[in-house]
Amino acid sequence: MSQETIWDRLQRIDRRVIYWLLFILLILPFLRPLGLPISISPQSRSLLEGLRKLKEGDVVVINISSGVSAWPECLPSLVAVSKVLIQQKAKIIYWTSFVDGHMTFEKIVEKVPGFKGLTYGVDYVHLGFYTGAEPTVAQLATNIRAIFTTDYKGTPIDQLPIMKGVNSAKDVKMVISSDTGDYGDYYIRQWRIPYGVPFAEIGIAMLFSNYQPYWPEIVFGMTGGAKGGAELEKLIGEPGDATVTMDAINTSHLLVVVAVILANLGYAATRRRR
Amino acid sequence: MAEVVRREVVYALTAIITVIMIADFFLAIPQVNAVAGELRTWATIISTMALTLGAVNIIRVHSRNVRKRVPGVWYHSAFLVFIFALVTLLGLTNIDNPSANPVYKWLFDHAYVSLGQTWYAITGFYIASAAYRAFRARNIDAALLLIAGIFVMLMNAPIGEVIWAQIPAIGRWFNDVGQVPAMRTFLIVAAFGLLAFGFRTLLGRERGFYGEVA
């Protein structure tokens, strides 16, 4: 019977050890922040440049198709984008395809101090929840009132000053979608292509590669996960939740890379022995 | 005979609706646009009904589990039915704005949000463990994937740049030169596939949605 070497053991580290190591490495940065510099991707930069082109009174739609579970990834970008939109004096219409979307909206309002100086229903509004995936997104592009008759508080849409003269994609200057799934594709197909409405994507990190082929011609700007949020926070000069999260991302990514390299060293050594 | 007629009606309806939607996209004919708009509203209403149907189905399935005392399951089902009833009742106390009810809001803020984020965060632990166990350079292809994966991972974390200043540039090269063209090719091919699927549906040759293979 052959004796187990260190190379064999490297390939069979108990998963509980990995879990504990990851847990400790996620906690450490919160006790002692690393504060490593964050480089800016061209996609985040072009998102901010696109937002800066907006003029006072331009109507912007923010589609929330990410749930509360994705807050660590999507919320920082949503907050940063909302801050810039307020600076540009744009009118913001939020709506959501997630049942918990109103909580994301309320969290954005809570985290963006600029909303305090604005009036709900005049400068910004949340129209609420819609179902029906792509057909509904298509219908929103042609007739918003066919989907929403009231806002999420039950106020009739026609009593909201912000909605005066706004009923289709033609009345909207920009659409931004925060996604964990396919809704960005729906807005590309139903808003960006037929009506030419500039479109930007705020997605979880996994979606970044899905939308990268569309950048910059079809999707003018995008952020992926907490890293994208941290980049936007750096660009607007207001570090927030994502900047704090980046330290934990650094340590966790490093652990995975080191673990994979060690396992492969073990694998290569034992294969040569065989 | 009735089955054949019923099937043909479904095919005919599918074909008619497909033609209307295509015409709506390419032509500016007010009558067609109005009909297409009406159809889209119907689709939204039907999907809302499907959501209601889903809720009814959940209650039906879990109530049956409770009634039959299915071992190892029934108490989870009972809890689900209880929470479902509680949230529904709390929501109905203020139907225009359920968040105004403090108990409803507390449940969402302190149970739903925390549980949702915990569930999502746990996947990170599984991914770390799975990457360690599965990512092996067993052949050239796997080795290339491994190298690209490591560079892209380190590109996405600022620590990559600290380890070696060239890591983000190499990661971006894998991303821009490797991933983007492949993804674009995939998207174009998928679009052609969808087009072919659309034509087959239009011609009544694609019958999968009706529960049969043409």
PDB file of N, CA and C in Angstrom, chain B residues 69-107:
ATOM      1  N   ARG B  69     -49.451  14.135   6.047  1.00  0.00           N
ATOM      2  CA  ARG B  69     -48.319  13.998   6.974  1.00  0.00           C
ATOM      3  C   ARG B  69     -47.142  13.285   6.305  1.00  0.00           C
ATOM      4  N   VAL B  70     -46.719  13.783   5.135  1.00  0.00           N
ATOM      5  CA  VAL B  70     -45.599  13.164   4.396  1.00  0.00           C
ATOM      6  C   VAL B  70     -44.336  13.232   5.269  1.00  0.00           C
ATOM      7  N   PRO B  71     -43.716  12.080   5.574  1.00  0.00           N
ATOM      8  CA  PRO B  71     -42.578  12.072   6.501  1.00  0.00           C
ATOM      9  C   PRO B  71     -41.419  12.957   6.022  1.00  0.00           C
ATOM     10  N   GLY B  72     -40.885  13.743   6.936  1.00  0.00           N
ATOM     11  CA  GLY B  72     -39.723  14.596   6.645  1.00  0.00           C
ATOM     12  C   GLY B  72     -40.043  15.843   5.845  1.00  0.00           C
ATOM     13  N   VAL B  73     -41.294  16.009   5.445  1.00  0.00           N
ATOM     14  CA  VAL B  73     -41.659  17.127   4.564  1.00  0.00           C
ATOM     15  C   VAL B  73     -42.786  17.976   5.154  1.00  0.00           C
ATOM     16  N   TRP B  74     -43.746  17.304   5.818  1.00  0.00           N
ATOM     17  CA  TRP B  74     -45.005  17.978   6.130  1.00  0.00           C
ATOM     18  C   TRP B  74     -44.826  19.220   7.005  1.00  0.00           C
ATOM     19  N   TYR B  75     -43.853  19.187   7.938  1.00  0.00           N
ATOM     20  CA  TYR B  75     -43.707  20.370   8.816  1.00  0.00           C
ATOM     21  C   TYR B  75     -43.110  21.563   8.056  1.00  0.00           C
ATOM     22  N   HIS B  76     -42.257  21.269   7.049  1.00  0.00           N
ATOM     23  CA  HIS B  76     -41.767  22.370   6.197  1.00  0.00           C
ATOM     24  C   HIS B  76     -42.940  22.966   5.412  1.00  0.00           C
ATOM     25  N   SER B  77     -43.787  22.064   4.885  1.00  0.00           N
ATOM     26  CA  SER B  77     -44.949  22.512   4.114  1.00  0.00           C
ATOM     27  C   SER B  77     -45.891  23.325   4.992  1.00  0.00           C
ATOM     28  N   ALA B  78     -46.078  22.871   6.242  1.00  0.00           N
ATOM     29  CA  ALA B  78     -46.972  23.585   7.169  1.00  0.00           C
ATOM     30  C   ALA B  78     -46.446  24.994   7.421  1.00  0.00           C
ATOM     31  N   PHE B  79     -45.124  25.101   7.580  1.00  0.00           N
ATOM     32  CA  PHE B  79     -44.506  26.407   7.811  1.00  0.00           C
ATOM     33  C   PHE B  79     -44.715  27.317   6.590  1.00  0.00           C
ATOM     34  N   LEU B  80     -44.546  26.729   5.400  1.00  0.00           N
ATOM     35  CA  LEU B  80     -44.731  27.509   4.169  1.00  0.00           C
ATOM     36  C   LEU B  80     -46.159  28.047   4.080  1.00  0.00           C
ATOM     37  N   VAL B  81     -47.137  27.155   4.343  1.00  0.00           N
ATOM     38  CA  VAL B  81     -48.546  27.568   4.256  1.00  0.00           C
ATOM     39  C   VAL B  81     -48.828  28.665   5.290  1.00  0.00           C
ATOM     40  N   PHE B  82     -48.266  28.498   6.491  1.00  0.00           N
ATOM     41  CA  PHE B  82     -48.472  29.487   7.554  1.00  0.00           C
ATOM     42  C   PHE B  82     -47.912  30.854   7.146  1.00  0.00           C
ATOM     43  N   ILE B  83     -46.663  30.856   6.663  1.00  0.00           N
ATOM     44  CA  ILE B  83     -46.032  32.127   6.260  1.00  0.00           C
ATOM     45  C   ILE B  83     -46.779  32.754   5.085  1.00  0.00           C
ATOM     46  N   PHE B  84     -47.183  31.898   4.145  1.00  0.00           N
ATOM     47  CA  PHE B  84     -47.936  32.384   2.972  1.00  0.00           C
ATOM     48  C   PHE B  84     -49.214  33.096   3.436  1.00  0.00           C
ATOM     49  N   ALA B  85     -49.939  32.436   4.343  1.00  0.00           N
ATOM     50  CA  ALA B  85     -51.202  33.013   4.840  1.00  0.00           C
ATOM     51  C   ALA B  85     -50.933  34.302   5.617  1.00  0.00           C
ATOM     52  N   LEU B  86     -49.889  34.289   6.438  1.00  0.00           N
ATOM     53  CA  LEU B  86     -49.566  35.462   7.261  1.00  0.00           C
ATOM     54  C   LEU B  86     -49.225  36.675   6.393  1.00  0.00           C
ATOM     55  N   VAL B  87     -48.315  36.468   5.428  1.00  0.00           N
ATOM     56  CA  VAL B  87     -47.890  37.593   4.567  1.00  0.00           C
ATOM     57  C   VAL B  87     -49.070  38.091   3.735  1.00  0.00           C
ATOM     58  N   THR B  88     -49.897  37.151   3.238  1.00  0.00           N
ATOM     59  CA  THR B  88     -51.059  37.558   2.446  1.00  0.00           C
ATOM     60  C   THR B  88     -52.011  38.406   3.294  1.00  0.00           C
ATOM     61  N   LEU B  89     -52.287  37.937   4.507  1.00  0.00           N
ATOM     62  CA  LEU B  89     -53.204  38.676   5.384  1.00  0.00           C
ATOM     63  C   LEU B  89     -52.648  40.050   5.738  1.00  0.00           C
ATOM     64  N   LEU B  90     -51.349  40.100   6.059  1.00  0.00           N
ATOM     65  CA  LEU B  90     -50.722  41.389   6.408  1.00  0.00           C
ATOM     66  C   LEU B  90     -50.756  42.334   5.218  1.00  0.00           C
ATOM     67  N   GLY B  91     -50.531  41.781   4.043  1.00  0.00           N
ATOM     68  CA  GLY B  91     -50.561  42.602   2.825  1.00  0.00           C
ATOM     69  C   GLY B  91     -51.951  43.141   2.557  1.00  0.00           C
ATOM     70  N   LEU B  92     -52.975  42.316   2.840  1.00  0.00           N
ATOM     71  CA  LEU B  92     -54.349  42.728   2.568  1.00  0.00           C
ATOM     72  C   LEU B  92     -54.849  43.803   3.530  1.00  0.00           C
ATOM     73  N   THR B  93     -54.177  43.940   4.691  1.00  0.00           N
ATOM     74  CA  THR B  93     -54.613  44.976   5.639  1.00  0.00           C
ATOM     75  C   THR B  93     -54.410  46.374   5.061  1.00  0.00           C
ATOM     76  N   ASN B  94     -53.460  46.491   4.131  1.00  0.00           N
ATOM     77  CA  ASN B  94     -53.269  47.780   3.467  1.00  0.00           C
ATOM     78  C   ASN B  94     -52.898  47.493   2.012  1.00  0.00           C
ATOM     79  N   ILE B  95     -53.913  47.226   1.238  1.00  0.00           N
ATOM     80  CA  ILE B  95     -53.697  46.701  -0.109  1.00  0.00           C
ATOM     81  C   ILE B  95     -52.988  47.708  -1.030  1.00  0.00           C
ATOM     82  N   ASP B  96     -53.196  49.029  -0.789  1.00  0.00           N
ATOM     83  CA  ASP B  96     -52.571  50.036  -1.648  1.00  0.00           C
ATOM     84  C   ASP B  96     -51.068  50.135  -1.398  1.00  0.00           C
ATOM     85  N   ASN B  97     -50.674  49.986  -0.143  1.00  0.00           N
ATOM     86  CA  ASN B  97     -49.256  50.082   0.186  1.00  0.00           C
ATOM     87  C   ASN B  97     -48.938  49.152   1.364  1.00  0.00           C
ATOM     88  N   PRO B  98     -48.742  47.855   1.084  1.00  0.00           N
ATOM     89  CA  PRO B  98     -48.504  46.887   2.165  1.00  0.00           C
ATOM     90  C   PRO B  98     -47.317  47.263   3.047  1.00  0.00           C
ATOM     91  N   SER B  99     -46.324  47.970   2.484  1.00  0.00           N
ATOM     92  CA  SER B  99     -45.137  48.343   3.271  1.00  0.00           C
ATOM     93  C   SER B  99     -45.490  49.258   4.442  1.00  0.00           C
ATOM     94  N   ALA B 100     -46.675  49.888   4.376  1.00  0.00           N
ATOM     95  CA  ALA B 100     -47.079  50.783   5.458  1.00  0.00           C
ATOM     96  C   ALA B 100     -47.401  49.992   6.728  1.00  0.00           C
ATOM     97  N   ASN B 101     -47.683  48.698   6.564  1.00  0.00           N
ATOM     98  CA  ASN B 101     -47.942  47.863   7.743  1.00  0.00           C
ATOM     99  C   ASN B 101     -46.600  47.499   8.388  1.00  0.00           C
ATOM    100  N   PRO B 102     -46.355  47.937   9.657  1.00  0.00           N
ATOM    101  CA  PRO B 102     -45.022  47.723  10.253  1.00  0.00           C
ATOM    102  C   PRO B 102     -44.617  46.255  10.388  1.00  0.00           C
ATOM    103  N   VAL B 103     -45.600  45.368  10.642  1.00  0.00           N
ATOM    104  CA  VAL B 103     -45.267  43.935  10.799  1.00  0.00           C
ATOM    105  C   VAL B 103     -44.841  43.357   9.436  1.00  0.00           C
ATOM    106  N   TYR B 104     -45.593  43.735   8.419  1.00  0.00           N
ATOM    107  CA  TYR B 104     -45.280  43.293   7.057  1.00  0.00           C
ATOM    108  C   TYR B 104     -43.880  43.773   6.671  1.00  0.00           C
ATOM    109  N   LYS B 105     -43.619  45.040   6.954  1.00  0.00           N
ATOM    110  CA  LYS B 105     -42.315  45.623   6.604  1.00  0.00           C
ATOM    111  C   LYS B 105     -41.196  44.954   7.414  1.00  0.00           C
ATOM    112  N   TRP B 106     -41.486  44.691   8.702  1.00  0.00           N
ATOM    113  CA  TRP B 106     -40.471  44.039   9.551  1.00  0.00           C
ATOM    114  C   TRP B 106     -40.130  42.655   8.996  1.00  0.00           C
ATOM    115  N   LEU B 107     -41.177  41.912   8.602  1.00  0.00           N
ATOM    116  CA  LEU B 107     -40.944  40.561   8.057  1.00  0.00           C
ATOM    117  C   LEU B 107     -40.048  40.619   6.819  1.00  0.00           C
TER     118      LEU B 107
END
